[in-house]
Coordinates of N, CA, C and O in Angstrom, one line a residue:
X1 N -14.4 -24.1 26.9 CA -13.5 -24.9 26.1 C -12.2 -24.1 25.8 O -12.2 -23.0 25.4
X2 N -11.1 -24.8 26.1 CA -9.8 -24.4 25.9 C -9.8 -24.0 24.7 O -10.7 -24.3 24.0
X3 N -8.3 -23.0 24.0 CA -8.1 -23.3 22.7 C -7.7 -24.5 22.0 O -7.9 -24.9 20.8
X4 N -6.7 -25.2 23.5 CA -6.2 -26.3 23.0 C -7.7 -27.8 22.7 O -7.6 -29.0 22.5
X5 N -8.9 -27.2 22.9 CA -9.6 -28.2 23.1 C -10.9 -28.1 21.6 O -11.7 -28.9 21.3
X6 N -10.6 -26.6 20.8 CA -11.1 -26.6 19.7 C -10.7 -27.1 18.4 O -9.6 -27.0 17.8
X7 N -11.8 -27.5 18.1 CA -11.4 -28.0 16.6 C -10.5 -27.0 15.6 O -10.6 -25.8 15.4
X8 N -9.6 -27.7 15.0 CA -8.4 -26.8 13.4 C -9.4 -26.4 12.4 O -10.0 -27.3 11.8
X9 N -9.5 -25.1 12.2 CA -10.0 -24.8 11.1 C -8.2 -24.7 10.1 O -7.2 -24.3 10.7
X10 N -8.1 -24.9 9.1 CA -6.4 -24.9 8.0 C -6.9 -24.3 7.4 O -8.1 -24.2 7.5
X11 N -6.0 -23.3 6.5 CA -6.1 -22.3 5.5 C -5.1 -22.0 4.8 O -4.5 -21.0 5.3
X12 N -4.6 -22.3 3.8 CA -3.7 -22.4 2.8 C -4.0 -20.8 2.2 O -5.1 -20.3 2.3
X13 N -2.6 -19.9 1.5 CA -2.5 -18.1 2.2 C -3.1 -18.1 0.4 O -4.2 -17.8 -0.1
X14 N -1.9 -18.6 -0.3 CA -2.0 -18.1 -2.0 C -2.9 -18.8 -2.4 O -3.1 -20.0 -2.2
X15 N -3.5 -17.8 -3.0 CA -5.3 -17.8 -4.0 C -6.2 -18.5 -3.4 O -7.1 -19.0 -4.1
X16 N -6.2 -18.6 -1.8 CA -6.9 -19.0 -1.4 C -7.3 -17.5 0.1 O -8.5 -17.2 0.3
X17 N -6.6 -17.1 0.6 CA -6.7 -15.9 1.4 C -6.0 -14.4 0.7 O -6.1 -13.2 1.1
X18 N -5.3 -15.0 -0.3 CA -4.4 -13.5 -0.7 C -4.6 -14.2 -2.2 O -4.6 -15.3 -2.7
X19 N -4.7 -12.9 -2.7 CA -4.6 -12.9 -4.3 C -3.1 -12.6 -5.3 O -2.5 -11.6 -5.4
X20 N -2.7 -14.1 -6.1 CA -1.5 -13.7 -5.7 C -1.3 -12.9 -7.9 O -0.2 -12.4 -8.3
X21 N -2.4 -12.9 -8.6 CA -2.4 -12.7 -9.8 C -1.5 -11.5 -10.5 O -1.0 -11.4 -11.6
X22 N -1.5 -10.7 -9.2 CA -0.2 -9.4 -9.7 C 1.1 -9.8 -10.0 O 1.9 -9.1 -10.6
X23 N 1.6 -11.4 -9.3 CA 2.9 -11.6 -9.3 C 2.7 -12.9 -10.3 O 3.8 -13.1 -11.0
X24 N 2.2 -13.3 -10.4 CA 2.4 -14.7 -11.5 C 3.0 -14.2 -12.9 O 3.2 -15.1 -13.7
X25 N 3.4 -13.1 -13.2 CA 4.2 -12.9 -14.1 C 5.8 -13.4 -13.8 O 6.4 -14.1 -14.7
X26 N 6.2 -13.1 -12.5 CA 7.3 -14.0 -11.9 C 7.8 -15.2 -12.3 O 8.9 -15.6 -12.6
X27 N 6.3 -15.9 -12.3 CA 6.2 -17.3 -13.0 C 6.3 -17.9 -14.2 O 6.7 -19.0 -14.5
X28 N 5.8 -17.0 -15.1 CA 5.7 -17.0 -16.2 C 6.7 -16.8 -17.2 O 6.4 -17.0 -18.4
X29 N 8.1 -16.3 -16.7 CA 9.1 -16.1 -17.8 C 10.2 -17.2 -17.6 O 11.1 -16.5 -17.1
X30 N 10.6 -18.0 -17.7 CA 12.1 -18.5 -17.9 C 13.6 -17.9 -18.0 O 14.0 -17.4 -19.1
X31 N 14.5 -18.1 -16.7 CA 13.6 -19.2 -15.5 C 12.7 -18.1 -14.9 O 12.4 -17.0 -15.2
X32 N 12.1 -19.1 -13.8 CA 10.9 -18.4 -13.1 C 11.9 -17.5 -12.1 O 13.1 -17.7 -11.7
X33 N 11.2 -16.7 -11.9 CA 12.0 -15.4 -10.8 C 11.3 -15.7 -9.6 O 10.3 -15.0 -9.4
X34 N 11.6 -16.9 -8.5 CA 11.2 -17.3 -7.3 C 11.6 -15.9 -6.1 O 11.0 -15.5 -5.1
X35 N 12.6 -15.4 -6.6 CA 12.8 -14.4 -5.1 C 12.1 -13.3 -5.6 O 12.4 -12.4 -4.9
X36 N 11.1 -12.7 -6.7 CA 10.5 -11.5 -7.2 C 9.1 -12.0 -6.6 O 8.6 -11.3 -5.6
X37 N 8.5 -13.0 -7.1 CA 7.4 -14.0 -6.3 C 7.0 -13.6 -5.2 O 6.1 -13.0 -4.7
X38 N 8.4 -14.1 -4.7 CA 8.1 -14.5 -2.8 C 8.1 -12.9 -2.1 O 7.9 -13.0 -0.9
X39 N 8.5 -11.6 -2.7 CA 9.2 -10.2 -2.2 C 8.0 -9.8 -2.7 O 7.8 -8.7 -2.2
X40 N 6.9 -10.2 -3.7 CA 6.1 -9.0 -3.6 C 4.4 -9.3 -3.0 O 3.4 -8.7 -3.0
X41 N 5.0 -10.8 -2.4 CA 3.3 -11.0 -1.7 C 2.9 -10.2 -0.4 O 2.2 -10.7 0.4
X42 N 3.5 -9.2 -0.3 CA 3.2 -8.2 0.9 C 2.6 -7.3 0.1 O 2.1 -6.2 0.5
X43 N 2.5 -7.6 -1.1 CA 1.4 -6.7 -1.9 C 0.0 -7.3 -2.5 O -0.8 -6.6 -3.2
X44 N -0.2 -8.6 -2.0 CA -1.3 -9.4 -2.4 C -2.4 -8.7 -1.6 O -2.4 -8.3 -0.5
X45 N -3.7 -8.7 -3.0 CA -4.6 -8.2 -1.8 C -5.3 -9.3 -1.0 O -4.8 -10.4 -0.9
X46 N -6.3 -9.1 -0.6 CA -7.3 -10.3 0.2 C -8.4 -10.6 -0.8 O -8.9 -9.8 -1.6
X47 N -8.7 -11.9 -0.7 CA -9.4 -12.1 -1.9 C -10.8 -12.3 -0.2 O -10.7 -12.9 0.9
X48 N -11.6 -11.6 -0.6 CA -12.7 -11.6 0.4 C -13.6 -12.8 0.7 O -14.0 -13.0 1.8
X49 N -13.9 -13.4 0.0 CA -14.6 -15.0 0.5 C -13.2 -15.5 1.4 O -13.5 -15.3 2.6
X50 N -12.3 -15.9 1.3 CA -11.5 -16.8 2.1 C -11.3 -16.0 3.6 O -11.2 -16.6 4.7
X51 N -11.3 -14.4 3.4 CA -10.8 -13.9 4.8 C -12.3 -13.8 5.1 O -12.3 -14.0 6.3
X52 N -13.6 -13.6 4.6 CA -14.6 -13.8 5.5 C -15.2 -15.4 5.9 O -16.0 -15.7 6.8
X53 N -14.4 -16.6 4.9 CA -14.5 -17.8 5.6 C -13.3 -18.2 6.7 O -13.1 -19.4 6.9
X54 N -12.4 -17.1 7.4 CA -11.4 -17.4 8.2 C -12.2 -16.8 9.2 O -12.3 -17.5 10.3
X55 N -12.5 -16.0 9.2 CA -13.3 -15.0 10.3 C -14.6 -15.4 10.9 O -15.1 -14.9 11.8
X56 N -14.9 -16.2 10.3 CA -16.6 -17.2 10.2 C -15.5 -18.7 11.5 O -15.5 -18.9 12.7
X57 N -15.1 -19.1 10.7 CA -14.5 -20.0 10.7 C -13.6 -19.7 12.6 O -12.9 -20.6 13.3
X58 N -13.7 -18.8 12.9 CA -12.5 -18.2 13.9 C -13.3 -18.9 15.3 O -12.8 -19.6 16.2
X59 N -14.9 -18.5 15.1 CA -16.3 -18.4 16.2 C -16.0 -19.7 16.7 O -16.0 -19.9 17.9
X60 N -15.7 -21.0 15.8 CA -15.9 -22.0 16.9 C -14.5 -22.5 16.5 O -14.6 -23.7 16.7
X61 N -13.5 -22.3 16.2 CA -12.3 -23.2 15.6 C -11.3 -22.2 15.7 O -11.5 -21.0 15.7
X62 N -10.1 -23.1 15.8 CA -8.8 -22.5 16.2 C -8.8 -22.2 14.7 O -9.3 -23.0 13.9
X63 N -8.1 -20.9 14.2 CA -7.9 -21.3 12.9 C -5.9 -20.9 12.7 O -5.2 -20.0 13.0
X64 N -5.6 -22.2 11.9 CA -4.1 -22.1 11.8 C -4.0 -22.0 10.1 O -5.0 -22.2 9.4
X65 N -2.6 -21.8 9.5 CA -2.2 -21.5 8.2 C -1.4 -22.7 8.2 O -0.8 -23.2 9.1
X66 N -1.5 -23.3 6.7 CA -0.9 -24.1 6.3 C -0.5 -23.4 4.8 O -1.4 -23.0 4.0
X67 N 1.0 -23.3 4.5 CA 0.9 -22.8 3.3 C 2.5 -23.4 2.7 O 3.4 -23.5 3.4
X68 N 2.6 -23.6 1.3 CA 3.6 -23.9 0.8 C 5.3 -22.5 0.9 O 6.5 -22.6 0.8
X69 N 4.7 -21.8 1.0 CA 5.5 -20.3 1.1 C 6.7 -21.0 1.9 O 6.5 -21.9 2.7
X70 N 7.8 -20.5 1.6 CA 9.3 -21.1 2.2 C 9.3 -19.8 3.5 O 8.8 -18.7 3.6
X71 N 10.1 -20.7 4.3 CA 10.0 -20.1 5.7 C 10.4 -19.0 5.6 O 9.9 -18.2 6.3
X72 N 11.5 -18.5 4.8 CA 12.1 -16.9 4.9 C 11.3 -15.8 4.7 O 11.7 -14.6 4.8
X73 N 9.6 -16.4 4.3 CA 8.8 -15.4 4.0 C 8.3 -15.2 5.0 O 7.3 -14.7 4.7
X74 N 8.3 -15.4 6.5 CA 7.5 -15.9 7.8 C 7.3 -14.5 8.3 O 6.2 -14.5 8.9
X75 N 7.8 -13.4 8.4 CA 7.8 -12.0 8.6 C 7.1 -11.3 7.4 O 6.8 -10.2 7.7
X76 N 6.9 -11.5 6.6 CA 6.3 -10.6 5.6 C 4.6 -11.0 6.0 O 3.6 -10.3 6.2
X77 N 4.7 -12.5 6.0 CA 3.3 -13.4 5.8 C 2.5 -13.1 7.5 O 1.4 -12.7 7.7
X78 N 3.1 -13.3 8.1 CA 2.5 -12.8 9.4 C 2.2 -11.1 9.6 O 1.1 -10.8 10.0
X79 N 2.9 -10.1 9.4 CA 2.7 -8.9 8.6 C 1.2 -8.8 7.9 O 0.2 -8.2 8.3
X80 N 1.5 -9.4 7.0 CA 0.6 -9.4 5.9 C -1.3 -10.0 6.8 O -2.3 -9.3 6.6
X81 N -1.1 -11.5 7.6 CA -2.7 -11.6 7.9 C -2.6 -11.0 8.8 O -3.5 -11.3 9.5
X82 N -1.9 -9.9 9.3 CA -2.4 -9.1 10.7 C -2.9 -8.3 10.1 O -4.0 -7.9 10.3
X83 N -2.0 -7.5 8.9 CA -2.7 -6.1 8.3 C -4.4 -6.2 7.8 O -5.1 -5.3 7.7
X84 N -4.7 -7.4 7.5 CA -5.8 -7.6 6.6 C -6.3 -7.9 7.6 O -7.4 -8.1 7.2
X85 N -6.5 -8.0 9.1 CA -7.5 -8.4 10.3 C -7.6 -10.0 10.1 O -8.6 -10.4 10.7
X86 N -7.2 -10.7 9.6 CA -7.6 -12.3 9.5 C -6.9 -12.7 11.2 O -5.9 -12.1 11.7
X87 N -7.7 -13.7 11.7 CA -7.5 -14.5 13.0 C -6.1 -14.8 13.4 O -5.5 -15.8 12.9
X88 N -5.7 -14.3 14.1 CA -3.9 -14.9 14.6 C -4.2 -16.7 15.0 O -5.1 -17.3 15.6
X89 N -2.7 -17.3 14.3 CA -2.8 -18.6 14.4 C -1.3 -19.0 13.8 O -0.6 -18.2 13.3
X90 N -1.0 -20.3 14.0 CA 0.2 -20.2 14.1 C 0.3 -20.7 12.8 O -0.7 -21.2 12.3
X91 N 1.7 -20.7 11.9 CA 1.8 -20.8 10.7 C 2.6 -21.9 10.3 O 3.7 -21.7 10.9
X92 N 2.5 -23.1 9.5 CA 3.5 -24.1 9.2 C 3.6 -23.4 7.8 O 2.6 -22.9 7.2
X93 N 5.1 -23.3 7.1 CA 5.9 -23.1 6.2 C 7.0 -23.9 5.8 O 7.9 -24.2 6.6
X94 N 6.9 -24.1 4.6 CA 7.6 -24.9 4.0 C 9.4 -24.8 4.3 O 9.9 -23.9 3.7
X95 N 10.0 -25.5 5.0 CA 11.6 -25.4 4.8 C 12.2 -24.9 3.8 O 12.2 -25.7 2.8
X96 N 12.5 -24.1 3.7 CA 13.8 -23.0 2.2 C 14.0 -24.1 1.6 O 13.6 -24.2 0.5
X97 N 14.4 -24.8 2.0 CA 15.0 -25.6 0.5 C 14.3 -27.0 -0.1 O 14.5 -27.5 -1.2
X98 N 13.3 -27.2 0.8 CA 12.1 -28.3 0.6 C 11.5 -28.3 -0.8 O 10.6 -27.4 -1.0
X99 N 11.7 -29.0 -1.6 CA 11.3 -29.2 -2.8 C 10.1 -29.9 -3.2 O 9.4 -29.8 -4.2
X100 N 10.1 -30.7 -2.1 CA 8.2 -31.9 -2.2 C 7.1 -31.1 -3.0 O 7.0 -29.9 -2.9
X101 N 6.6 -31.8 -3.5 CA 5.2 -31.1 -4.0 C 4.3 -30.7 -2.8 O 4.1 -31.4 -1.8
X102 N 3.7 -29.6 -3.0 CA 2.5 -29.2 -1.6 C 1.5 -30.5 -1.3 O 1.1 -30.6 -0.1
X103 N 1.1 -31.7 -2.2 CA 0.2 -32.4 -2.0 C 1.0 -33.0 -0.8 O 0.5 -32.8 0.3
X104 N 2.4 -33.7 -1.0 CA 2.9 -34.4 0.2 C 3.1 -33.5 1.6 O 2.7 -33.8 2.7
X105 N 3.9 -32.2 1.3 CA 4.0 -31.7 2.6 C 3.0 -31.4 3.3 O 3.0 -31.6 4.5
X106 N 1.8 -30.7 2.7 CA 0.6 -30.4 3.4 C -0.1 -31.6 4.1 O -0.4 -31.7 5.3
X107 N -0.4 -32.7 3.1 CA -0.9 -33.9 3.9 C 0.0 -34.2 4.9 O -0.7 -34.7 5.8
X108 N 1.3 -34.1 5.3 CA 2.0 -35.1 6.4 C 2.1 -34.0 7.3 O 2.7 -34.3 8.3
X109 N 1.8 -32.7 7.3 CA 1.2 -31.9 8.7 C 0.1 -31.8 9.0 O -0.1 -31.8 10.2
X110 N -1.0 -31.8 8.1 CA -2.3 -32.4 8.3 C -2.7 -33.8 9.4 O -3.6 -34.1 10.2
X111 N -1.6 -34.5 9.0 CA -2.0 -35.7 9.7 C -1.6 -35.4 11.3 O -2.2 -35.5 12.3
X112 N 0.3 -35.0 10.9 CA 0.4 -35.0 12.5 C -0.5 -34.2 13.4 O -0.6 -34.5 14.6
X113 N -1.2 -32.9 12.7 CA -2.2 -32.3 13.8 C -3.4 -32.9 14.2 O -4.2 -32.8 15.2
X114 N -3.4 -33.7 13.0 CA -4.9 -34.5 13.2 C -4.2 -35.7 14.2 O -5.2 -36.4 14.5
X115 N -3.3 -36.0 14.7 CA -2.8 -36.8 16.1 C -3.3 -36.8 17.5 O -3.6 -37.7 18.2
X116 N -3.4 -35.2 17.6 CA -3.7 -34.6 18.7 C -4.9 -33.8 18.8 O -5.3 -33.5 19.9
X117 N -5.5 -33.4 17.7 CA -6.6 -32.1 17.5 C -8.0 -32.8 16.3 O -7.7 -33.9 15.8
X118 N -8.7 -32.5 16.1 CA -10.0 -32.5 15.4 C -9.2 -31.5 14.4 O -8.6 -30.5 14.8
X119 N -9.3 -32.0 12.9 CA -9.5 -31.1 12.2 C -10.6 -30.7 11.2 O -11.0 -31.2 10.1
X120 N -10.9 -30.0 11.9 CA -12.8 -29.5 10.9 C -12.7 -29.4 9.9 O -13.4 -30.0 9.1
X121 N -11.6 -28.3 9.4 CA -11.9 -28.2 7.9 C -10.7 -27.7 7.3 O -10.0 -26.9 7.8
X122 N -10.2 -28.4 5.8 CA -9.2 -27.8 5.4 C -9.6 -26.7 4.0 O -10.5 -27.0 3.1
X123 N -8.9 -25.4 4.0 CA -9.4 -25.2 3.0 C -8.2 -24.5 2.3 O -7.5 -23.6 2.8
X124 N -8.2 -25.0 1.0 CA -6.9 -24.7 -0.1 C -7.3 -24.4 -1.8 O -8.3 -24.9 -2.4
X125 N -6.5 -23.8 -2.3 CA -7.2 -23.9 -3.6 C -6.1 -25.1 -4.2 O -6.8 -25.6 -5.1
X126 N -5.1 -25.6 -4.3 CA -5.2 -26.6 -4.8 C -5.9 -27.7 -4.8 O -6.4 -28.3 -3.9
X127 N -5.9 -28.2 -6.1 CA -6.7 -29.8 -6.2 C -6.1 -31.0 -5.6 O -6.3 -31.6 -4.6
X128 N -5.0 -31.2 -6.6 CA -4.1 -32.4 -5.8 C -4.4 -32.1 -4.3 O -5.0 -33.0 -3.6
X129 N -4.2 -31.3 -3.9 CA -4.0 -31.2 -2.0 C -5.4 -31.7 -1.9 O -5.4 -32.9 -1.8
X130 N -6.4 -31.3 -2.0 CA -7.6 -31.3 -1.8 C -8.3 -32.5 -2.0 O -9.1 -32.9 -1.2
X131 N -7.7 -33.3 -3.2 CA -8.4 -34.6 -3.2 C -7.4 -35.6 -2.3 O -7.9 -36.5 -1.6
X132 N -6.0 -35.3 -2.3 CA -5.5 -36.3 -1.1 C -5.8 -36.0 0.6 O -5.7 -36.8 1.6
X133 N -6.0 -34.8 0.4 CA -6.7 -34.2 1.7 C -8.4 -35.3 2.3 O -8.8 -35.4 3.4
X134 N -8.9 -35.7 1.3 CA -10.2 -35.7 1.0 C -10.3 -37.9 1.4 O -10.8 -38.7 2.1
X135 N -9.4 -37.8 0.3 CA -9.3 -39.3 0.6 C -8.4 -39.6 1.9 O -8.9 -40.4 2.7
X136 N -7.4 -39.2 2.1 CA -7.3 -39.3 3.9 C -8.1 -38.8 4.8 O -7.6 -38.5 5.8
X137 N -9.6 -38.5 4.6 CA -10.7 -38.4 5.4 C -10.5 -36.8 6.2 O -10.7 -36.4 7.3
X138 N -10.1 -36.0 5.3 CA -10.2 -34.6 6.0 C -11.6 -33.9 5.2 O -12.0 -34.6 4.2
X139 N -12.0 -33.1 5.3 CA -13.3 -32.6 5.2 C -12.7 -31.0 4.6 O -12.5 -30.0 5.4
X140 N -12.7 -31.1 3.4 CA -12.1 -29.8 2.5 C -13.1 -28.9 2.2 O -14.2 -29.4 2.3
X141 N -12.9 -27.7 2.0 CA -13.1 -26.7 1.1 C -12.2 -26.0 -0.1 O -11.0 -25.6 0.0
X142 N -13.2 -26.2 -1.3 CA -11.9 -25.9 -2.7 C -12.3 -24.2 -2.7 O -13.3 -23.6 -2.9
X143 N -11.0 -24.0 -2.3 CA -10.8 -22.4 -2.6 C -11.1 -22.0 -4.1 O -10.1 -22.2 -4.9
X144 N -12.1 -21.6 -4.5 CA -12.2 -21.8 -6.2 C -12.4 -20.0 -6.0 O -12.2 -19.7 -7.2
X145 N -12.5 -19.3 -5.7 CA -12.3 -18.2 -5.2 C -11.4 -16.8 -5.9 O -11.5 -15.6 -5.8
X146 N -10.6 -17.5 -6.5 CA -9.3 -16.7 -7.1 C -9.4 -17.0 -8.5 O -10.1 -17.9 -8.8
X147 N -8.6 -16.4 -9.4 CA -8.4 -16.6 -11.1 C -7.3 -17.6 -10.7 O -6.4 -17.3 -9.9
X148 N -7.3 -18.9 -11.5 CA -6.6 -19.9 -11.8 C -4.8 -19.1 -12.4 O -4.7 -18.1 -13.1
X149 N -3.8 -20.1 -11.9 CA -2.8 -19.8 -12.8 C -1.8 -21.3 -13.0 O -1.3 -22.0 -12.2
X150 N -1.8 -21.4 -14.5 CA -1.1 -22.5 -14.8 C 0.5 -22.8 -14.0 O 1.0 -23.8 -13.4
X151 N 0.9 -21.3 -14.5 CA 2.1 -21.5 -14.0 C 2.5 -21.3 -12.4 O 3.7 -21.2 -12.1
X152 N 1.4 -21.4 -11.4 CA 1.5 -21.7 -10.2 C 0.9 -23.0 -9.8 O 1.1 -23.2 -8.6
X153 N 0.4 -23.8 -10.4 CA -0.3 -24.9 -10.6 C 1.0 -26.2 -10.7 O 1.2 -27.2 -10.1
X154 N 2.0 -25.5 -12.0 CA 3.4 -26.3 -12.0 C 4.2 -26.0 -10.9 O 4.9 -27.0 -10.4
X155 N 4.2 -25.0 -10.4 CA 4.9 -24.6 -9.0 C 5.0 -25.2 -8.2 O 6.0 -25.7 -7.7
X156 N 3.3 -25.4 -7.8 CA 3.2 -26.2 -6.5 C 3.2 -27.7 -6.4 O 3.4 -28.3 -5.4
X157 N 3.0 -28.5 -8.0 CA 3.3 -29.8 -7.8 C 4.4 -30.3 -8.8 O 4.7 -31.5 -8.6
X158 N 5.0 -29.8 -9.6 CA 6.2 -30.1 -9.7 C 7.6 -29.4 -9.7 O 8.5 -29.6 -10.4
X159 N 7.6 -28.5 -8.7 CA 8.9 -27.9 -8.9 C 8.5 -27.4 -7.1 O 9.5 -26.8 -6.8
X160 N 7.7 -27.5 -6.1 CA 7.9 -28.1 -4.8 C 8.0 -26.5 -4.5 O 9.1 -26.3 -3.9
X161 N 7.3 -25.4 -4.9 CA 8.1 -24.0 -4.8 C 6.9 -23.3 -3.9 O 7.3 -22.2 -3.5
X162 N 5.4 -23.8 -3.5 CA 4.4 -22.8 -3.2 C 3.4 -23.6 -2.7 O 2.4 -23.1 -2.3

């Protein structure tokens, strides 16, 4: 079986493969400090359930990154899953100035892959994603894996940032 002929394993990076809890102070002061955020996730560690369900996940499945992170981060973030050993795969990233909430953008690349490919499993620690993920018939895993943060939680569905 080709690569092109194996099922998508998705994997969403923040608090779901990288721990992003060192920086959420970023988030937390007014305004939020988006470029302190995004400059220190080359210091995130690996949160170990997600990189040993990427690595599980590698044996029968293509596995690719779906993550809200704005594209200018695309060199640090590829950097970063090589250093940690997680599966090479190619990465969709949010456009710099794209403001949508993650539930919309994640679902409408979700779909277009699911055009062409099987996708076995998505797995993200957001909810919203997860439940519209779920009810457009994708087959989720909730990254519950990581310490919750409010103020990334506002991030990613109303201010279109993660």
């Amino acid at each position: 079986m080709s690569d092109n002929d194996r099922p998508l394993a998705v994997f969403d990076l923040d608090n779901t493969l990288a721990d992003t809890a060192h920086r959420q102070r970023f988030l937390e002061r007014k305004p939020r400090d988006w470029d302190a955020f995004f400059a220190a996730a080359p210091q995130d560690p690996p949160l170990d359930e997600g990189v040993a369900l990427a690595r599980e996940s590698a044996r029968e499945c293509e596995v690719v990154y779906l993550t809200g992170r704005p594209e200018r981060c695309r060199r640090d973030t590829v950097d970063w899953l090589a250093g940690h050993g997680l599966p090479e795969g190619r990465i969709w990233m949010r456009r710099d100035n794209d403001r949508r909430p993650a539930r919309r953008t994640k679902l409408e690349i979700l779909r277009r892959l699911a055009r062409t490919r099987e996708i076995r499993v998505l797995v993200d620690d957001d909810e919203l994603v997860c439940e519209d993920a779920e009810r457009a018939g994708f087959t989720v895993v909730r990254a519950r894996w990581a310490a919750g943060s409010a103020a990334l939680k506002v991030a990613q569905e109303r201010e279109g940032r993660t």
